[in-house]
XYZ file of C-alpha atoms in Angstrom:
710
model
C 102.189 128.842 96.590
C 103.094 128.734 92.909
C 106.013 126.444 93.533
C 103.951 124.066 95.676
C 101.176 123.995 93.035
C 103.763 123.040 90.417
C 105.255 120.439 92.645
C 102.030 118.731 93.444
C 101.001 118.883 89.708
C 104.221 117.046 88.905
C 103.265 114.359 91.459
C 99.895 113.842 89.764
C 101.729 113.534 86.446
C 103.969 110.895 87.919
C 100.875 109.102 89.330
C 99.150 109.228 86.018
C 102.153 107.823 84.331
C 102.571 104.964 86.885
C 98.880 104.116 86.623
C 99.251 103.926 82.863
C 102.272 101.646 83.265
C 100.291 99.380 85.525
C 97.224 99.204 83.352
C 99.440 98.078 80.575
C 101.115 95.350 82.774
C 97.666 94.332 83.909
C 96.345 94.030 80.412
C 99.502 92.074 79.354
C 98.860 89.681 82.445
C 95.284 89.135 81.443
C 96.347 87.937 78.052
C 99.044 85.858 79.773
C 101.139 85.452 76.525
C 103.957 82.936 77.167
C 103.173 82.439 80.695
C 101.834 79.519 82.779
C 98.370 79.734 84.332
C 99.940 80.116 87.771
C 102.284 82.892 86.649
C 99.504 84.727 84.953
C 97.247 84.548 88.001
C 100.002 85.750 90.197
C 100.723 88.702 87.921
C 97.153 89.611 87.420
C 96.428 89.720 91.229
C 99.651 91.791 91.758
C 98.718 94.407 89.156
C 95.155 94.606 90.317
C 96.452 95.323 93.901
C 98.664 98.031 92.464
C 95.996 99.668 90.428
C 93.820 99.693 93.541
C 96.595 101.382 95.496
C 97.117 104.069 92.891
C 93.363 104.590 92.501
C 92.796 105.867 96.075
C 95.266 108.784 95.568
C 93.272 111.074 93.251
C 92.023 113.029 95.971
C 94.361 114.472 98.566
C 97.384 112.894 97.041
C 99.843 115.180 98.842
C 98.634 116.965 102.115
C 101.751 118.204 103.628
C 105.349 118.987 103.676
C 108.215 118.647 106.255
C 111.257 120.832 106.312
C 114.208 119.449 108.193
C 116.826 121.390 110.034
C 119.361 120.210 107.370
C 117.322 121.770 104.618
C 115.710 118.349 103.436
C 112.078 118.582 102.297
C 109.743 115.726 102.596
C 106.365 115.761 100.949
C 103.834 113.512 102.711
C 100.794 111.924 101.105
C 98.374 108.961 100.865
C 100.861 106.742 98.971
C 104.591 106.684 98.186
C 105.714 107.890 94.725
C 109.348 107.534 93.465
C 111.325 108.964 90.457
C 112.118 106.073 88.276
C 114.434 108.163 86.201
C 116.540 109.330 89.221
C 117.449 106.055 91.037
C 114.008 105.811 92.558
C 114.405 108.988 94.534
C 111.393 109.430 96.887
C 109.048 112.131 95.515
C 106.163 111.489 97.981
C 106.389 109.737 101.336
C 103.458 107.293 102.310
C 101.950 108.699 105.581
C 102.820 105.209 107.106
C 106.454 105.314 106.431
C 108.837 105.931 109.382
C 110.292 109.075 107.751
C 106.716 110.705 107.815
C 106.197 110.165 111.474
C 107.455 113.645 112.506
C 104.543 115.149 110.400
C 102.282 113.849 113.194
C 104.216 113.973 116.364
C 106.739 116.849 115.984
C 105.982 119.880 118.306
C 107.626 123.303 119.174
C 109.149 121.658 122.195
C 110.120 118.332 120.482
C 110.740 119.192 116.810
C 112.085 115.741 115.793
C 114.865 117.550 113.836
C 112.322 119.480 111.807
C 112.002 123.181 111.569
C 108.608 123.473 109.797
C 105.395 121.638 109.167
C 103.358 122.831 106.146
C 99.693 121.509 105.677
C 98.039 121.778 102.351
C 94.402 122.616 101.826
C 93.261 121.173 98.577
C 90.303 120.970 96.093
C 90.404 118.088 93.666
C 94.024 118.272 92.357
C 94.924 121.702 93.266
C 96.198 123.436 96.349
C 93.993 126.203 97.579
C 95.885 127.157 100.572
C 98.388 126.010 103.235
C 99.275 126.725 106.799
C 102.736 126.568 108.435
C 103.790 125.599 111.816
C 107.257 126.663 113.085
C 108.873 123.826 115.032
C 111.733 124.052 117.554
C 110.847 127.598 118.659
C 108.319 127.659 121.598
C 107.688 131.364 120.783
C 107.225 130.677 117.127
C 103.974 131.649 115.464
C 101.890 128.557 114.754
C 98.725 127.745 113.010
C 99.117 124.137 113.377
C 95.493 123.452 114.561
C 93.824 125.067 111.554
C 93.592 121.907 109.506
C 92.294 119.930 112.515
C 89.700 122.493 113.333
C 88.560 122.682 109.691
C 88.147 118.986 109.567
C 86.209 118.575 112.776
C 84.026 121.681 111.956
C 83.257 120.472 108.490
C 79.667 119.220 107.833
C 79.272 115.411 108.198
C 78.619 113.307 105.054
C 77.247 109.869 104.650
C 80.224 108.114 106.054
C 83.380 108.314 108.118
C 86.373 110.052 106.522
C 90.040 109.133 106.950
C 92.245 111.405 108.930
C 95.606 110.821 107.249
C 96.072 114.650 107.004
C 95.076 115.368 110.634
C 96.353 112.480 112.684
C 97.189 113.883 116.165
C 100.209 112.874 118.226
C 98.340 110.759 120.748
C 96.638 109.036 117.847
C 99.700 108.451 115.897
C 101.371 106.722 118.830
C 98.593 104.194 118.970
C 98.490 103.739 115.141
C 102.192 102.836 115.067
C 102.421 100.963 118.274
C 104.749 97.950 118.032
C 102.673 95.293 119.788
C 101.994 91.877 118.494
C 99.132 91.063 120.789
C 95.942 92.771 121.880
C 95.935 96.541 121.830
C 92.910 98.201 123.832
C 91.973 101.650 122.741
C 89.665 103.283 125.289
C 88.214 106.651 124.979
C 85.104 108.668 125.565
C 82.695 109.854 122.871
C 84.263 111.636 119.930
C 87.940 110.818 120.834
C 88.437 109.074 117.372
C 88.817 105.443 118.728
C 87.243 103.918 115.684
C 89.188 105.830 113.068
C 92.416 105.353 114.869
C 91.817 101.597 114.923
C 91.077 101.602 111.145
C 94.307 103.555 110.387
C 96.182 101.334 112.654
C 94.894 98.475 110.354
C 96.200 100.376 107.367
C 99.536 100.793 109.014
C 99.724 97.017 109.893
C 98.853 96.160 106.248
C 101.779 98.545 105.173
C 104.371 97.172 107.487
C 103.284 93.419 107.509
C 101.986 93.144 103.933
C 102.911 89.565 103.294
C 101.523 88.151 106.547
C 98.323 90.265 106.469
C 97.283 89.978 102.896
C 97.153 86.205 102.998
C 94.462 85.923 105.545
C 92.871 89.491 105.664
C 91.441 91.465 108.388
C 88.014 91.155 110.283
C 86.360 94.401 111.502
C 83.405 93.782 113.940
C 81.039 96.595 114.700
C 77.950 96.986 116.712
C 75.325 97.285 113.879
C 74.965 97.410 110.125
C 74.548 101.271 110.089
C 77.928 101.544 111.876
C 79.574 99.290 109.439
C 78.150 101.112 106.470
C 79.387 104.466 108.139
C 83.088 103.188 108.527
C 83.039 101.113 105.336
C 84.813 103.478 103.159
C 87.725 104.392 105.410
C 89.999 101.467 104.538
C 89.181 101.450 100.844
C 90.191 105.199 100.792
C 93.485 104.049 102.223
C 94.001 101.458 99.534
C 93.015 98.409 101.743
C 90.249 96.087 100.691
C 91.077 92.667 101.972
C 88.757 93.411 104.953
C 85.502 91.644 106.070
C 83.052 93.832 108.104
C 80.666 91.955 110.279
C 78.428 92.377 113.392
C 78.472 89.701 116.047
C 75.288 88.548 114.604
C 76.988 87.792 111.194
C 79.833 85.559 112.594
C 78.030 82.330 111.567
C 77.907 82.208 107.828
C 74.278 82.100 106.446
C 72.916 83.544 109.743
C 72.153 87.197 110.163
C 70.367 88.410 113.351
C 69.838 91.603 115.076
C 67.191 90.786 117.748
C 68.198 90.894 121.228
C 67.264 88.803 124.231
C 65.950 90.128 127.560
C 68.910 91.172 129.743
C 68.673 88.199 131.979
C 68.731 85.718 129.192
C 71.487 87.564 127.400
C 73.464 87.603 130.567
C 73.229 83.759 130.839
C 73.805 83.014 127.204
C 76.796 85.388 127.238
C 78.551 83.927 130.123
C 80.874 80.904 130.169
C 78.209 79.081 132.409
C 76.317 78.448 129.106
C 79.109 75.809 128.167
C 77.856 73.508 130.776
C 74.269 73.988 129.411
C 75.444 73.198 125.836
C 77.475 70.095 126.998
C 74.529 68.958 128.938
C 72.112 69.393 125.900
C 74.595 67.402 123.715
C 74.882 64.636 126.365
C 71.239 64.464 126.784
C 70.911 63.352 123.112
C 73.333 60.380 123.784
C 70.758 58.062 125.114
C 70.244 54.551 126.487
C 67.178 52.524 125.275
C 64.431 52.167 128.043
C 63.625 48.856 126.502
C 65.896 46.697 124.216
C 65.656 47.571 120.549
C 65.084 44.561 118.427
C 66.525 44.194 114.869
C 65.379 41.370 112.718
C 68.081 40.129 110.359
C 67.674 37.432 107.871
C 68.923 34.540 109.956
C 68.772 35.934 113.544
C 67.150 38.609 115.639
C 69.544 40.793 117.619
C 68.901 43.558 120.239
C 70.506 46.606 121.521
C 70.083 46.570 125.273
C 70.851 49.215 127.880
C 74.176 47.640 128.790
C 75.512 47.480 125.227
C 74.460 51.150 124.525
C 76.029 52.349 127.744
C 79.379 50.519 126.865
C 79.298 52.180 123.520
C 78.418 55.627 124.816
C 81.211 55.511 127.411
C 83.758 54.578 124.628
C 82.510 57.246 122.220
C 82.562 60.032 124.959
C 86.041 58.849 125.994
C 87.255 59.213 122.471
C 87.370 62.993 122.708
C 85.819 63.399 119.334
C 82.992 65.744 118.697
C 79.492 64.261 118.918
C 78.854 63.653 115.311
C 82.326 62.229 114.642
C 81.995 60.044 117.879
C 79.059 58.349 116.451
C 81.345 56.060 114.467
C 82.901 54.893 117.721
C 79.448 54.349 119.222
C 78.439 52.399 116.019
C 81.626 50.246 116.009
C 81.030 49.160 119.584
C 77.308 48.329 118.979
C 78.035 46.453 115.796
C 80.795 44.466 117.362
C 78.551 43.328 120.208
C 75.523 42.522 117.886
C 77.732 40.588 115.347
C 79.414 38.623 118.203
C 76.045 37.592 119.586
C 74.559 36.852 116.173
C 77.473 34.665 115.150
C 77.391 32.821 118.551
C 73.760 32.069 117.937
C 74.054 31.181 114.247
C 76.949 28.951 114.824
C 75.959 27.435 118.089
C 77.325 23.876 118.409
C 79.514 23.861 115.248
C 81.390 27.296 114.796
C 84.362 28.329 116.908
C 86.965 30.979 116.451
C 89.310 28.369 115.173
C 87.308 28.575 112.028
C 88.678 32.105 111.420
C 87.839 32.487 107.773
C 84.201 31.256 108.235
C 83.860 33.471 111.289
C 85.148 36.626 109.444
C 83.120 35.975 106.297
C 79.916 35.637 108.519
C 80.934 38.957 110.412
C 81.247 40.711 107.049
C 77.836 39.516 105.863
C 76.263 40.628 109.127
C 77.995 44.017 109.021
C 76.736 44.512 105.526
C 73.169 43.555 106.485
C 73.208 45.867 109.497
C 74.524 48.775 107.407
C 71.613 48.572 105.095
C 68.965 47.730 107.696
C 66.437 50.457 108.372
C 65.705 49.347 112.014
C 69.495 49.524 112.880
C 69.719 53.082 111.432
C 66.711 54.161 113.320
C 68.190 52.710 116.517
C 71.366 54.596 116.057
C 69.422 57.788 115.268
C 67.515 57.343 118.426
C 70.502 56.556 120.638
C 73.147 58.784 118.934
C 71.587 61.091 116.456
C 73.572 63.344 113.809
C 72.877 66.819 115.140
C 73.226 70.265 113.677
C 73.786 73.307 115.831
C 70.437 74.888 114.748
C 68.426 71.861 115.387
C 69.951 71.083 118.728
C 69.132 74.675 120.001
C 65.712 74.672 118.463
C 64.872 71.415 120.221
C 66.522 72.670 123.419
C 64.703 76.136 123.446
C 61.380 74.749 122.716
C 61.436 71.925 125.130
C 60.868 72.682 128.917
C 61.897 69.089 129.785
C 65.209 69.455 128.031
C 65.917 72.760 129.602
C 65.235 71.414 132.963
C 67.674 68.560 132.267
C 70.374 71.137 131.189
C 69.544 73.479 134.095
C 68.432 76.501 131.917
C 64.717 76.891 132.344
C 64.966 80.539 131.604
C 65.980 79.943 127.958
C 62.455 78.550 127.071
C 60.715 80.318 124.199
C 57.814 79.390 121.919
C 59.622 79.692 118.686
C 62.907 77.950 118.993
C 64.157 79.453 115.601
C 63.639 83.096 116.617
C 67.327 83.670 116.746
C 68.894 86.447 118.624
C 72.444 87.984 118.649
C 73.173 86.142 121.746
C 72.437 82.733 119.971
C 75.292 83.317 117.500
C 78.186 82.375 119.832
C 76.192 79.317 120.963
C 75.697 78.148 117.497
C 79.532 78.695 116.807
C 80.316 76.831 119.930
C 78.265 73.916 118.779
C 79.983 73.654 115.496
C 83.033 72.324 117.505
C 81.053 70.424 120.018
C 79.143 68.537 117.334
C 81.618 68.292 114.598
C 81.145 67.725 111.005
C 79.101 64.983 109.218
C 81.442 63.017 106.915
C 80.076 63.202 103.514
C 81.316 62.622 99.948
C 82.249 66.067 98.827
C 83.425 66.424 95.171
C 84.456 69.931 95.625
C 86.600 68.971 98.655
C 88.021 66.173 96.695
C 88.912 68.532 93.878
C 90.624 70.981 96.282
C 92.603 68.120 97.871
C 93.838 67.052 94.368
C 94.786 70.668 93.739
C 96.612 70.838 96.851
C 98.534 67.647 96.114
C 99.463 68.978 92.729
C 100.547 72.275 94.301
C 102.657 70.472 96.831
C 104.399 68.817 93.843
C 105.058 72.198 92.365
C 106.574 73.401 95.596
C 108.864 70.472 95.650
C 110.243 71.238 92.276
C 110.706 74.859 93.344
C 112.484 73.742 96.466
C 114.831 71.444 94.451
C 115.531 74.416 92.054
C 116.088 76.793 94.985
C 118.624 74.380 96.506
C 120.524 74.197 93.312
C 120.865 77.969 93.372
C 121.608 78.245 97.048
C 124.825 78.434 98.916
C 125.255 76.697 102.271
C 124.382 79.812 104.194
C 121.223 80.655 102.365
C 118.358 78.501 103.682
C 115.320 80.311 102.676
C 113.127 77.586 100.959
C 110.039 77.808 98.901
C 107.716 76.498 101.692
C 108.876 79.354 104.009
C 107.078 81.732 101.687
C 104.178 79.677 100.457
C 102.122 76.649 101.608
C 100.539 73.957 99.266
C 97.071 75.087 100.147
C 97.900 78.713 99.442
C 99.352 77.819 96.014
C 96.385 75.567 95.421
C 94.193 78.618 95.625
C 95.820 79.823 92.368
C 94.471 76.928 90.480
C 91.030 77.311 91.527
C 89.535 78.990 88.358
C 85.994 78.288 89.241
C 86.225 80.495 92.476
C 86.452 84.160 91.345
C 85.541 85.684 94.719
C 88.002 87.991 96.419
C 89.497 87.219 99.802
C 86.876 89.253 101.669
C 83.937 87.263 100.070
C 85.683 83.944 100.595
C 86.538 84.823 104.200
C 82.959 85.892 105.009
C 81.543 82.670 103.741
C 83.795 80.374 105.668
C 83.233 79.780 109.389
C 86.739 78.048 109.656
C 88.560 81.122 108.041
C 91.113 82.529 110.357
C 92.253 86.139 110.140
C 95.567 87.840 110.728
C 94.063 90.623 112.536
C 90.756 91.556 114.029
C 89.387 94.988 114.945
C 86.575 94.941 117.531
C 84.626 98.147 117.944
C 82.339 98.996 120.812
C 84.034 95.985 122.563
C 82.611 96.731 125.927
C 79.318 95.134 124.530
C 80.767 91.865 123.829
C 80.159 88.824 126.064
C 82.574 86.138 127.257
C 80.975 83.833 124.549
C 81.435 86.550 121.860
C 85.187 86.596 122.741
C 85.460 82.803 122.345
C 84.139 83.164 118.771
C 86.624 85.910 117.947
C 89.548 84.107 119.414
C 88.848 81.077 117.140
C 88.881 83.475 114.276
C 92.317 84.746 115.041
C 94.728 82.117 116.451
C 97.585 84.673 116.371
C 95.684 86.758 118.941
C 96.392 89.945 117.058
C 93.593 92.372 117.897
C 92.836 96.075 117.966
C 90.089 96.385 120.621
C 88.009 99.755 120.811
C 85.586 100.743 123.529
C 84.340 102.743 126.361
C 83.369 100.901 129.409
C 81.275 103.916 130.479
C 78.968 103.322 127.405
C 78.274 99.642 128.122
C 74.704 98.812 127.702
C 74.760 94.891 127.340
C 73.928 92.896 130.503
C 76.737 90.465 129.315
C 79.380 92.974 128.307
C 82.621 93.881 129.868
C 82.994 95.600 133.253
C 86.810 95.401 132.960
C 89.008 94.612 130.076
C 91.123 92.129 131.958
C 88.115 89.986 132.898
C 87.596 89.394 129.095
C 91.308 89.314 127.817
C 93.372 87.747 130.585
C 91.911 84.293 129.833
C 93.265 84.388 126.345
C 96.274 86.649 126.238
C 97.537 86.991 129.764
C 100.391 89.650 129.767
C 99.905 90.145 125.877
C 97.438 93.051 125.852
C 98.327 96.670 126.026
C 96.022 99.534 127.239
C 96.014 102.880 125.568
C 93.585 105.785 126.184
C 92.368 108.718 123.942
C 91.592 111.763 126.099
C 90.719 114.425 123.531
C 87.145 114.782 122.216
C 87.352 115.913 118.484
C 83.573 115.359 117.809
C 81.497 116.829 120.470
C 81.702 120.582 121.205
C 82.346 121.710 124.799
C 78.727 123.138 125.128
C 77.140 119.652 124.314
C 79.882 117.712 126.237
C 79.043 119.704 129.450
C 75.483 118.224 129.292
C 76.746 114.773 128.616
C 79.289 115.111 131.373
C 76.663 115.792 134.042
C 74.989 112.567 133.089
C 78.348 110.709 133.174
C 79.158 111.979 136.525
C 75.962 110.597 137.751
C 76.313 107.089 136.682
C 80.145 106.747 136.295
C 81.607 109.211 138.662
C 85.072 107.692 138.444
C 85.289 108.249 134.789
C 86.702 111.700 133.417
C 84.937 112.933 130.358
C 87.099 113.598 127.284
C 88.201 117.254 126.790
C 86.634 118.930 123.811
C 88.998 120.751 121.420
C 86.398 123.286 120.331
C 83.276 125.132 120.971
C 80.372 125.549 118.481
C 78.791 128.658 119.822
C 75.247 127.032 120.056
C 73.834 126.119 123.439
C 72.027 122.797 123.595
C 68.428 123.296 124.409
C 65.226 121.480 125.609
C 61.571 122.107 124.909
C 58.592 120.748 126.841
C 55.515 120.066 124.847
C 52.108 118.255 125.173
C 52.062 114.546 124.454
C 50.235 114.968 121.218
C 52.726 117.824 120.020
C 55.806 115.594 119.930
C 55.340 114.405 116.261
C 55.035 118.073 115.055
C 58.060 119.024 117.061
C 59.970 116.229 115.229
C 58.651 117.435 111.883
C 59.766 121.033 112.720
C 63.307 119.731 113.525
C 63.508 117.640 110.217
C 62.282 120.635 108.195
C 64.843 122.967 109.678
C 67.735 120.547 109.182
C 66.708 119.739 105.693
C 67.660 123.274 104.754
C 71.202 122.950 106.196
C 74.242 121.167 104.982
C 75.157 118.131 106.830
C 73.362 115.248 108.611
C 70.806 114.913 111.286
C 68.940 112.243 113.439
C 66.000 111.923 115.785
C 66.808 109.497 118.644
C 64.288 108.332 121.120
C 63.044 105.323 123.221
C 62.701 101.918 121.449
C 59.701 101.848 119.203
C 59.141 105.625 119.433
C 57.580 106.905 116.095
C 59.923 108.887 113.884
C 62.996 108.090 116.018
C 65.780 105.569 116.021
C 66.902 103.885 119.340
C 70.304 104.994 120.643
C 71.718 101.580 120.170
C 71.477 102.025 116.341
C 73.543 105.246 116.640
C 76.373 103.839 118.380
C 79.655 104.921 116.680
C 77.759 107.426 114.538
C 77.936 111.118 114.304
C 75.534 113.748 113.024
C 75.722 117.539 112.587
C 72.341 117.839 114.546
C 70.548 115.603 117.033
C 67.162 115.809 118.596
C 66.600 113.449 121.527
C 63.068 112.651 122.320
C 61.664 111.777 125.684
C 65.029 111.278 127.508
C 63.115 110.197 130.702
C 61.743 107.037 128.869
C 65.274 106.234 127.597
C 66.524 106.398 131.194
C 63.654 104.120 132.328
C 64.922 101.253 130.127
C 66.520 99.420 132.810
C 70.280 99.304 133.745
C 71.208 100.035 130.058
C 69.001 103.187 129.722
C 71.582 105.515 131.400
C 74.289 104.341 129.008
C 71.913 104.637 126.013
C 71.078 108.262 127.002
C 74.657 109.032 127.176
C 75.162 107.716 123.720
C 72.281 109.830 122.361
C 73.593 113.058 123.952
C 77.181 112.625 122.373
C 76.245 111.991 118.706
C 75.946 115.760 117.672
C 78.906 117.720 116.243
C 77.022 121.067 116.105
C 73.509 121.161 117.450
C 71.663 119.249 120.230
C 68.060 119.655 121.167
C 65.799 117.651 123.499
C 61.952 117.460 123.147
C 59.804 115.800 125.959
C 56.283 115.770 127.221
C 57.311 114.075 130.477
C 59.392 115.918 132.975
C 63.031 116.526 132.134
C 65.438 114.291 134.071
C 67.307 116.305 136.749
C 70.644 115.302 135.249
C 69.848 117.384 132.120
C 69.060 120.478 133.954
C 71.937 122.291 132.325
C 69.980 122.392 129.084
C 68.669 125.915 128.300
C 64.957 126.104 127.698
């Protein structure tokens, strides 16, 4: 113990010394003495990232040791540390390094050339104890599960914790999986799906730093409480270039949590809604019922149905989004109007042989039309500039427009009462409608910056050529694009990558994590695929817990459209959260609604039987108060889960992905009665507890919960 404490103390000394060196370099970079603005910015960012990496290691810097059969010792920790005085000899291996992998996968039967695994128990910067596991000897004494059981039995705090010290073999295989496409991780409650996905992101950022850091990572979760719960895992691993969002946040500036009725959500979530959206856009590209007259200075012209129809067909055939195609529509209409006007003005004396006069007259007419209010009004009537929000508001609030689009069920009194299912529709309309061309000084400034940066790259490339031999053909543009370099000259934008990405609808991410993915609709997947052109995803879910009417019934149904043959399926089968006593109750419910799904196997028991208590209707509030008082005196977290709108309880949907030491479920019969999704919601409610589960009800207890003790 003494030698281990001394070694870890030396590691902390090395950490503190390295942090001091980086702080000095960071301060020097901020001063930027003798460096260009670009060089200073690059150095400031680099040292800031290094400070952040070193800052996460104060707690649990070193959590284990591997002893190889050849006598080599490898200490495993949150980050890697090297001895700068001894040819950078590794003092501490980053948990993601290949040499650290045996710490997670070695067993007595498959020792990976290791003879012992030692796991440290620490408090602050000191080792308090350790446990050893002998490897390569099936009859050897082992206490290898001690650290895991200590972690899963520990009281829950306010957020999810990382598991770098207790990653299990089946989890490690997924974290390090070498697959460039989509990885689907399925598992029942408590199997660690989410935390495995987050550690996979940390691993990818470690192994693909250059590619991943430029664009960042998007993590999509089911609700804000869940995102708060998991929000500190990646920062605790030293990774911060991550955007956390719900599907209701994926259109910048719009945040919604309200849900549609199941039948409406099903239509909005299906690809059939694309026909509705296209029909809604086409409905706004109109022909005049009567000719529209425009009185010019010397002549009156008119837009008739034939002219508008020709212009409309040309605009539609252009393949441009609606707002951009308006220019085509306008060009055809103005061509017809000016031709007719010139013919009338010059009747009897002007021919096309008088080219200069003809063109001058056309220019005057074009100028007059461009400034004429009646012409602008006519264009707005026949081919209006549309925004996604206004188009949907007009569609939802108009029974006539919905009939024309074949979607009468979408009618609602308040067109702006946005729901989660509206977000992918609004995002789709951004592409269908296109942008409105405006004079944007910021965009002009950015274009100038990119042009300047391109010049810098050209100089860098020339200098690189001068230093290269014929076999070395790595050029500057292979490492950096002009737009990326331009970012370094934007001194007015001090936002970090996550802030910039979250505010930009057109931002594309290098990797996307989707949690509770069984709830996402076909339209949700279209949004996410736009956000990640490389199709690099970690998808986490449990089809048995699906509650959304528009959600996935099979993974292939959602993914084969986008990544045929490029998605891999992995399953987690061990339940680390839910004790066996509670999982037995939940398994009875699972067998009732998903008999083909095997419940995950719990690794532990808690010794406390889940219970139920029937009370009078008026006594439920006091029963909730009793539960809250009892749990207030205990360490850990607790929650009351009940039907939607039940006083003093949260609905099951808001607890998805969360865990609590104690859970009280109120009126399970009412939860079951909430349509097709009710049974999945009750399953979620029953599997949130890590220690204690109780059920209070005035209505009869559902038969599937008969295993509860009274």
